[in-house]
PDB file of C-alpha atoms in Angstrom:
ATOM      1  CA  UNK A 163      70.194 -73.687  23.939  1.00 49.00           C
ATOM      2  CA  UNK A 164      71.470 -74.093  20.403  1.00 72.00           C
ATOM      3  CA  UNK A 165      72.172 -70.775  18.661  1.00 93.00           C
ATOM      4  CA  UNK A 166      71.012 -69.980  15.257  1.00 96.00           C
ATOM      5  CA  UNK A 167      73.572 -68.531  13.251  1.00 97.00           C
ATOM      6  CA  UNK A 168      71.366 -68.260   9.827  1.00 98.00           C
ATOM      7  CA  UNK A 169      67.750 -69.099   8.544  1.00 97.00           C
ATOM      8  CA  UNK A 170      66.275 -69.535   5.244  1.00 97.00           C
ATOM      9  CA  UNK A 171      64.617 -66.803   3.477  1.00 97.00           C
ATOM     10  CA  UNK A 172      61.463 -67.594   1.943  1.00 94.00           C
ATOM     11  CA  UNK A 173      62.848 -66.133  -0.948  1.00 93.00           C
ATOM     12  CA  UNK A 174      65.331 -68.813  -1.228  1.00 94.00           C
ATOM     13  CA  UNK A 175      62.964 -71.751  -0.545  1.00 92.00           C
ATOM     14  CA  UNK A 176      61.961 -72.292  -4.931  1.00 91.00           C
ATOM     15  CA  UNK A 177      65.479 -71.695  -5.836  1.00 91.00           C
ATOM     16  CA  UNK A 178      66.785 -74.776  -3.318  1.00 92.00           C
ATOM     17  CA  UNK A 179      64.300 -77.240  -4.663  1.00 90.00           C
ATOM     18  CA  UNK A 180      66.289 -77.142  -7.867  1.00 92.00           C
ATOM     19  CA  UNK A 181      68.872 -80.225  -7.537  1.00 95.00           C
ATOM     20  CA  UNK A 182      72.185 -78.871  -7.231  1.00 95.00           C
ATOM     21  CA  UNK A 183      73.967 -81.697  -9.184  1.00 96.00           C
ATOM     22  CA  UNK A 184      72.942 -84.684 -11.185  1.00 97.00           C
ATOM     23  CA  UNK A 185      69.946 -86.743  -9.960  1.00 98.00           C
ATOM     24  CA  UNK A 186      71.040 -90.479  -9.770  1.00 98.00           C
ATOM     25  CA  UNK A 187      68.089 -93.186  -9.398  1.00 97.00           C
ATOM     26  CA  UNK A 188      70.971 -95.594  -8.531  1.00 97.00           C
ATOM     27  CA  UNK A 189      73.408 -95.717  -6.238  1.00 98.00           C
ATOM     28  CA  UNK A 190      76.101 -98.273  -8.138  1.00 98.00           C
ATOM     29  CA  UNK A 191      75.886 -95.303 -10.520  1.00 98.00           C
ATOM     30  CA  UNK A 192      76.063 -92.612  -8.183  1.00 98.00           C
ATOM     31  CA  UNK A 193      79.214 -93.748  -6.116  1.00 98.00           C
ATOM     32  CA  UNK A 194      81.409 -94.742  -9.400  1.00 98.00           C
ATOM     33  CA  UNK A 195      80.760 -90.833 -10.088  1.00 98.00           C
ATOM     34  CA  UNK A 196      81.308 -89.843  -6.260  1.00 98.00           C
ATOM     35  CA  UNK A 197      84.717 -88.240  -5.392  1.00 97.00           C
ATOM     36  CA  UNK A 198      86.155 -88.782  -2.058  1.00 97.00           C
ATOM     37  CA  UNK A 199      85.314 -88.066   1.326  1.00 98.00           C
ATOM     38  CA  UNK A 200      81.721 -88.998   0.229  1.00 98.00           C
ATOM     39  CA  UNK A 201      79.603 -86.700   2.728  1.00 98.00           C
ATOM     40  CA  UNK A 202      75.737 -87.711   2.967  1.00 98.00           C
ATOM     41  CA  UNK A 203      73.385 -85.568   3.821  1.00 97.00           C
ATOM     42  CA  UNK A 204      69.701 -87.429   4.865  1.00 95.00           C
ATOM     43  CA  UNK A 205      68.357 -90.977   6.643  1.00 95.00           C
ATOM     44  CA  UNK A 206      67.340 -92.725   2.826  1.00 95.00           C
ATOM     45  CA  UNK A 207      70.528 -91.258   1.167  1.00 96.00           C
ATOM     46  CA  UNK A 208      72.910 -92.921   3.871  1.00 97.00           C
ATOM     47  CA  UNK A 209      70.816 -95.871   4.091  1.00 97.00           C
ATOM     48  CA  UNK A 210      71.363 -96.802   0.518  1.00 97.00           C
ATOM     49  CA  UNK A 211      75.108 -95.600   0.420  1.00 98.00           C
ATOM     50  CA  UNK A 212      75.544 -98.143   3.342  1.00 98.00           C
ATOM     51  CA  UNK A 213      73.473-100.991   1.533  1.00 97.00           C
ATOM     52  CA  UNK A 214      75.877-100.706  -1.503  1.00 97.00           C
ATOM     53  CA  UNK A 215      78.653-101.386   0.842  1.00 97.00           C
ATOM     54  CA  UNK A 216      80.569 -98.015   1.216  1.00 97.00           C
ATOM     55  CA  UNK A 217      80.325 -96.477   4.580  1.00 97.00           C
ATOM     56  CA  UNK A 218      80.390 -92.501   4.243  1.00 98.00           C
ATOM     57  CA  UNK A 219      82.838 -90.479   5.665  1.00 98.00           C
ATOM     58  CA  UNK A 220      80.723 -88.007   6.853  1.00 98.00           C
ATOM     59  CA  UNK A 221      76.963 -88.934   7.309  1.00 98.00           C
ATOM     60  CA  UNK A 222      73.766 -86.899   8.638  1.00 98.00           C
ATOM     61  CA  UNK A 223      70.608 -87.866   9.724  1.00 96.00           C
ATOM     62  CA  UNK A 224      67.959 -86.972  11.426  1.00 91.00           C
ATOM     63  CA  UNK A 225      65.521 -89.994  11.192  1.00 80.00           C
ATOM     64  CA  UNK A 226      63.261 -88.726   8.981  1.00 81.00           C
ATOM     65  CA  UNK A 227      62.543 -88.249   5.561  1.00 75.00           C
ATOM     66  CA  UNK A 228      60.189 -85.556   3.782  1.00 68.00           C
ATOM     67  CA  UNK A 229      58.886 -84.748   7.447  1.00 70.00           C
ATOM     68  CA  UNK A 230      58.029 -88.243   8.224  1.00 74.00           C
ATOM     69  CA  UNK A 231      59.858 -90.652  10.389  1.00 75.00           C
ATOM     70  CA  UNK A 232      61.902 -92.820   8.503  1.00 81.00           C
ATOM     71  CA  UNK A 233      60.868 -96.465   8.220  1.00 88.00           C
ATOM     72  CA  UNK A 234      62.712 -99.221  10.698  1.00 91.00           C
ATOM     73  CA  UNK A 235      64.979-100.597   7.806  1.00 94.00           C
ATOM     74  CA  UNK A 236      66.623 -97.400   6.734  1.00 93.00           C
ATOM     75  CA  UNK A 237      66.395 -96.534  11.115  1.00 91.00           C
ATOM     76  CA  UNK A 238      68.112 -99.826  11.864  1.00 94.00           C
ATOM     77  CA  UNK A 239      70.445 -99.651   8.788  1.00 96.00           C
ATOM     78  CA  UNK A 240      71.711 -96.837   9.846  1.00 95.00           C
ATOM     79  CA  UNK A 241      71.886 -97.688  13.477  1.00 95.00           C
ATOM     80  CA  UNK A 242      73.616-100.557  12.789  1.00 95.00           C
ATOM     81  CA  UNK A 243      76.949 -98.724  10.399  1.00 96.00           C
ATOM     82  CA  UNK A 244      80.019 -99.183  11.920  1.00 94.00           C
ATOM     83  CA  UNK A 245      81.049 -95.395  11.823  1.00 97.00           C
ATOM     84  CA  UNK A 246      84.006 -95.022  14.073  1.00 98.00           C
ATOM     85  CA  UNK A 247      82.233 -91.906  16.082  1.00 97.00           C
ATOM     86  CA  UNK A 248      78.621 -90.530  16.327  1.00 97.00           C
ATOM     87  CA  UNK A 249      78.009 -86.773  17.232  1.00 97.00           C
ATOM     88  CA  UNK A 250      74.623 -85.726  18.517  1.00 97.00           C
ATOM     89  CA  UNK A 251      73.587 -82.056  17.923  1.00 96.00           C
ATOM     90  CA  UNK A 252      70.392 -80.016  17.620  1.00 95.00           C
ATOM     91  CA  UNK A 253      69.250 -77.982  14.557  1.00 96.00           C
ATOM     92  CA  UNK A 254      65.969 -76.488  13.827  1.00 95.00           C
ATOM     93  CA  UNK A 255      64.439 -76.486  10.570  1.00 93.00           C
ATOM     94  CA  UNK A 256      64.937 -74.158   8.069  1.00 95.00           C
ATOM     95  CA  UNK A 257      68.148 -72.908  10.465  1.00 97.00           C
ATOM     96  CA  UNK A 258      71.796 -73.605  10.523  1.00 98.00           C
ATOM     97  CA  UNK A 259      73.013 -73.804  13.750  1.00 98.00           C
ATOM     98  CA  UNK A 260      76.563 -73.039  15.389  1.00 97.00           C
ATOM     99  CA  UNK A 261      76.459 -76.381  16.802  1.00 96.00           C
ATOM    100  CA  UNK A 262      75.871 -78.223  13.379  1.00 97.00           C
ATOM    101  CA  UNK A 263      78.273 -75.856  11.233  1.00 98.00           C
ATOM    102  CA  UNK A 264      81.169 -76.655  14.651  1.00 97.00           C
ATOM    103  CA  UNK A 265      79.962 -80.200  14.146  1.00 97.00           C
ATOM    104  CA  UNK A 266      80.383 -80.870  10.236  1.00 98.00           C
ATOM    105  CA  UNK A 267      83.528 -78.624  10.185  1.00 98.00           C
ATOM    106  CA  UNK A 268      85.280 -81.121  13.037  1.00 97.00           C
ATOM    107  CA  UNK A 269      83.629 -84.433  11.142  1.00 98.00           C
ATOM    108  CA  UNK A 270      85.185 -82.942   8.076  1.00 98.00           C
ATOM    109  CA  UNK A 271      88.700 -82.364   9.532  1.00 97.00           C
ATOM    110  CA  UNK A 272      88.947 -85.597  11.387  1.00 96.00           C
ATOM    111  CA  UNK A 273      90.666 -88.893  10.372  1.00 96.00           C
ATOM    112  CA  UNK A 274      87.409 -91.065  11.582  1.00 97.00           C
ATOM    113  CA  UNK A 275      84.100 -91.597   9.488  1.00 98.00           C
ATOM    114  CA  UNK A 276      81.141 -89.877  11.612  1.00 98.00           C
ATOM    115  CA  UNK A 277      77.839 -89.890  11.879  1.00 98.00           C
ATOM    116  CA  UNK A 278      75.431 -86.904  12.832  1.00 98.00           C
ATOM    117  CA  UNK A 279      72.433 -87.547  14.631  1.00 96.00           C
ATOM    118  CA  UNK A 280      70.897 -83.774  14.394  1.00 96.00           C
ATOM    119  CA  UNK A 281      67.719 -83.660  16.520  1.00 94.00           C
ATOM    120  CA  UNK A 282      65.751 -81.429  14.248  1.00 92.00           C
ATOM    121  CA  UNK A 283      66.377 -80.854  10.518  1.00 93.00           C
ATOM    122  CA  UNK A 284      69.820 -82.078   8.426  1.00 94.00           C
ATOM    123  CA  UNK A 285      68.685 -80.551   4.937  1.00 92.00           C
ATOM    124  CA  UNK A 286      70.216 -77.048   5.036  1.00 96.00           C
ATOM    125  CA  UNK A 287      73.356 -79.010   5.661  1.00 97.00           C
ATOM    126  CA  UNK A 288      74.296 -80.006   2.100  1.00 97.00           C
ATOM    127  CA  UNK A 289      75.281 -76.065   1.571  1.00 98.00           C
ATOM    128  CA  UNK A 290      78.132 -75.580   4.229  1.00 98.00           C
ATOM    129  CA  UNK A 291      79.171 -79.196   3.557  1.00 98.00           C
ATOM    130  CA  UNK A 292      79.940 -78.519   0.027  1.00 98.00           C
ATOM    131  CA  UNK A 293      81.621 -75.196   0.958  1.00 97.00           C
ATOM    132  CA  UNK A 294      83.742 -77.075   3.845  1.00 97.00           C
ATOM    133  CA  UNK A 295      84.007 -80.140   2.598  1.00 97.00           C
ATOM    134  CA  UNK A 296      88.070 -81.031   0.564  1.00 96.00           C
ATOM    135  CA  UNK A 297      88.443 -80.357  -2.906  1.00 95.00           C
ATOM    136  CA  UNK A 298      87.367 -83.221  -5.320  1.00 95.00           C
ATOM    137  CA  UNK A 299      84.690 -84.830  -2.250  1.00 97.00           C
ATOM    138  CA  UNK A 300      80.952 -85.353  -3.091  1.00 98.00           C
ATOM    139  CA  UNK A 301      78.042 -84.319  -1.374  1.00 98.00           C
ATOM    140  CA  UNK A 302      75.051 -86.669  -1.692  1.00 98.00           C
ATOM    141  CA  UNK A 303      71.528 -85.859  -0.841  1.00 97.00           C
ATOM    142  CA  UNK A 304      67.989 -86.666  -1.348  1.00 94.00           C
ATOM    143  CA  UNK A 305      65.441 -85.160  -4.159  1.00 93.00           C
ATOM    144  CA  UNK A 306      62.273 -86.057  -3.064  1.00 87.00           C
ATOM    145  CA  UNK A 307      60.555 -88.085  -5.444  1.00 88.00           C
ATOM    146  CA  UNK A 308      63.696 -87.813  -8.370  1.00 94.00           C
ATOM    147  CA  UNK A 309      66.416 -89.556  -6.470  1.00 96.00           C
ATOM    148  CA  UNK A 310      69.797 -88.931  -5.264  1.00 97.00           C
ATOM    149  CA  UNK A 311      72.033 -85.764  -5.675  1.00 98.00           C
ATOM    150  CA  UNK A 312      75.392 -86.229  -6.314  1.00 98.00           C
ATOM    151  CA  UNK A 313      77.434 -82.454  -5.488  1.00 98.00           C
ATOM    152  CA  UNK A 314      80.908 -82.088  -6.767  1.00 97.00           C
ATOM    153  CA  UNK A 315      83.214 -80.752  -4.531  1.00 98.00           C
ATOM    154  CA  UNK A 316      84.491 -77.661  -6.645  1.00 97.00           C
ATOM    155  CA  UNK A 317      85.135 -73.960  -7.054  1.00 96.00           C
ATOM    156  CA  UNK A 318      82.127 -73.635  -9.178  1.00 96.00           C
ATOM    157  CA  UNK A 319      79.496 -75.708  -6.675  1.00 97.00           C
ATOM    158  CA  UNK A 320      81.167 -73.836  -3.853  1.00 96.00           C
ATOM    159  CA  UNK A 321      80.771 -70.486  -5.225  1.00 97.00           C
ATOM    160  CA  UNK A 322      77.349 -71.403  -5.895  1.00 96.00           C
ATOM    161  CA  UNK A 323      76.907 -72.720  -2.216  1.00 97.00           C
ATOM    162  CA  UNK A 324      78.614 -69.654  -1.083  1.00 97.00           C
ATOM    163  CA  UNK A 325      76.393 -67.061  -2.749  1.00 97.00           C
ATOM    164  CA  UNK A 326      73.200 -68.947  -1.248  1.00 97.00           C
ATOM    165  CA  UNK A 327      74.191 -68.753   2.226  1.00 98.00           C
ATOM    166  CA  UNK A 328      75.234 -65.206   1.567  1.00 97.00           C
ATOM    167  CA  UNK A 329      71.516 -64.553   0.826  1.00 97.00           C
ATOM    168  CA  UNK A 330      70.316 -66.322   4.431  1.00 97.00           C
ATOM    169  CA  UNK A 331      68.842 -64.436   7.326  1.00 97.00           C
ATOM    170  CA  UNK A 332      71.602 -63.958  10.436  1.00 97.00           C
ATOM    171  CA  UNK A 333      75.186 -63.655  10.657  1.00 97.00           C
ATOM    172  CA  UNK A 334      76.859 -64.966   7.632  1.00 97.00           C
ATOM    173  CA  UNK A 335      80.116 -63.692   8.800  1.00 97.00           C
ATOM    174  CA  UNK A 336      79.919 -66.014  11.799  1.00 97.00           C
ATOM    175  CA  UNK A 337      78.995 -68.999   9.835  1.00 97.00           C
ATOM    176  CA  UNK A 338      81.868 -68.493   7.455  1.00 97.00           C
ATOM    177  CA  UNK A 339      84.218 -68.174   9.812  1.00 96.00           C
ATOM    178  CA  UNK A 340      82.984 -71.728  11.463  1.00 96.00           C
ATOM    179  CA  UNK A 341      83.310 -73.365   8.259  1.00 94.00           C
ATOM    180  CA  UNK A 342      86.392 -71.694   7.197  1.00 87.00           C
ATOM    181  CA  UNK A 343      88.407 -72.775  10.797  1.00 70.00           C
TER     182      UNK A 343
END
């Protein structure tokens, strides 16, 4: 069984619907603004990352987008990247799991591109990858309906990332101390 570690609040449910970084409407845009590692966080993000031709370092997915399944373009798109490892783990919505936070922190500190298949929900995911991710990276994700979210990789964004999982239900010790490893 997958242990939770935290879970959103319902008091933190408006302030996360707020994008977190410029909204791009396209990607050509998006990735000449995009530090490196580029860390993706959602199927439709990835999918269009990969159809401009840059493979993300880190990617997660969980085949579906605002709690639909995702359609068999951005499913087979996705299938079909070349990442050099995939990583299955489990994460319920709303929750950040010790499996996913183990999982992201390895992707981040290996030397191969990943991909993270989470059976359940990828969303929270954006806030521990900016906090984890290296100095000067990008975390993308999706805004439904606006676009894509481009995340700089800095103190200021990981402060701010920081100070929102401080405010989650559970052990936030625990989860920094994953992330921090």
């Amino acid at each position: 069984m997958t242990e939770t570690v935290v879970e959103l609040p319902d008091s933190l449910r408006a302030e996360l619907k707020d994008p977190a970084g410029r909204v791009y409407t396209e990607t050509a845009a998006m990735l000449a603004a995009a530090g490196e590692p580029l860390v993706t966080v959602g199927d439709v993000v990835t999918y269009h990352v990969l159809e401009a031709g840059v493979e993300p370092f880190v990617a997660l997915v969980d085949d579906r987008t605002e709690r639909t399944a995702v359609d068999d373009r951005v499913a087979d798109r996705v299938a079909a990247a070349t990442f050099d490892r995939e990583v299955k783990t489990t994460n319920p919505a709303a929750t950040l799991t010790a499996e996913l936070l183990s999982v992201l922190r390895a992707a981040l500190d290996s030397d191969e591109t990943t991909l993270v298949d989470v059976d359940g929900e990828e969303d929270l995911a954006t806030l521990p990858a900016v906090v984890a991710a290296p100095a000067n990276g990008s975390i993308v994700y999706g805004q439904p309906g606006e676009g894509m979210v481009l995340v700089p990789v800095e103190s200021a964004t990981r402060e701010r990332m920081r100070a929102l999982l401080s405010r989650m239900d559970g052990d936030t010790e625990r989860l920094f101390s994953i992330l921090e490893n």
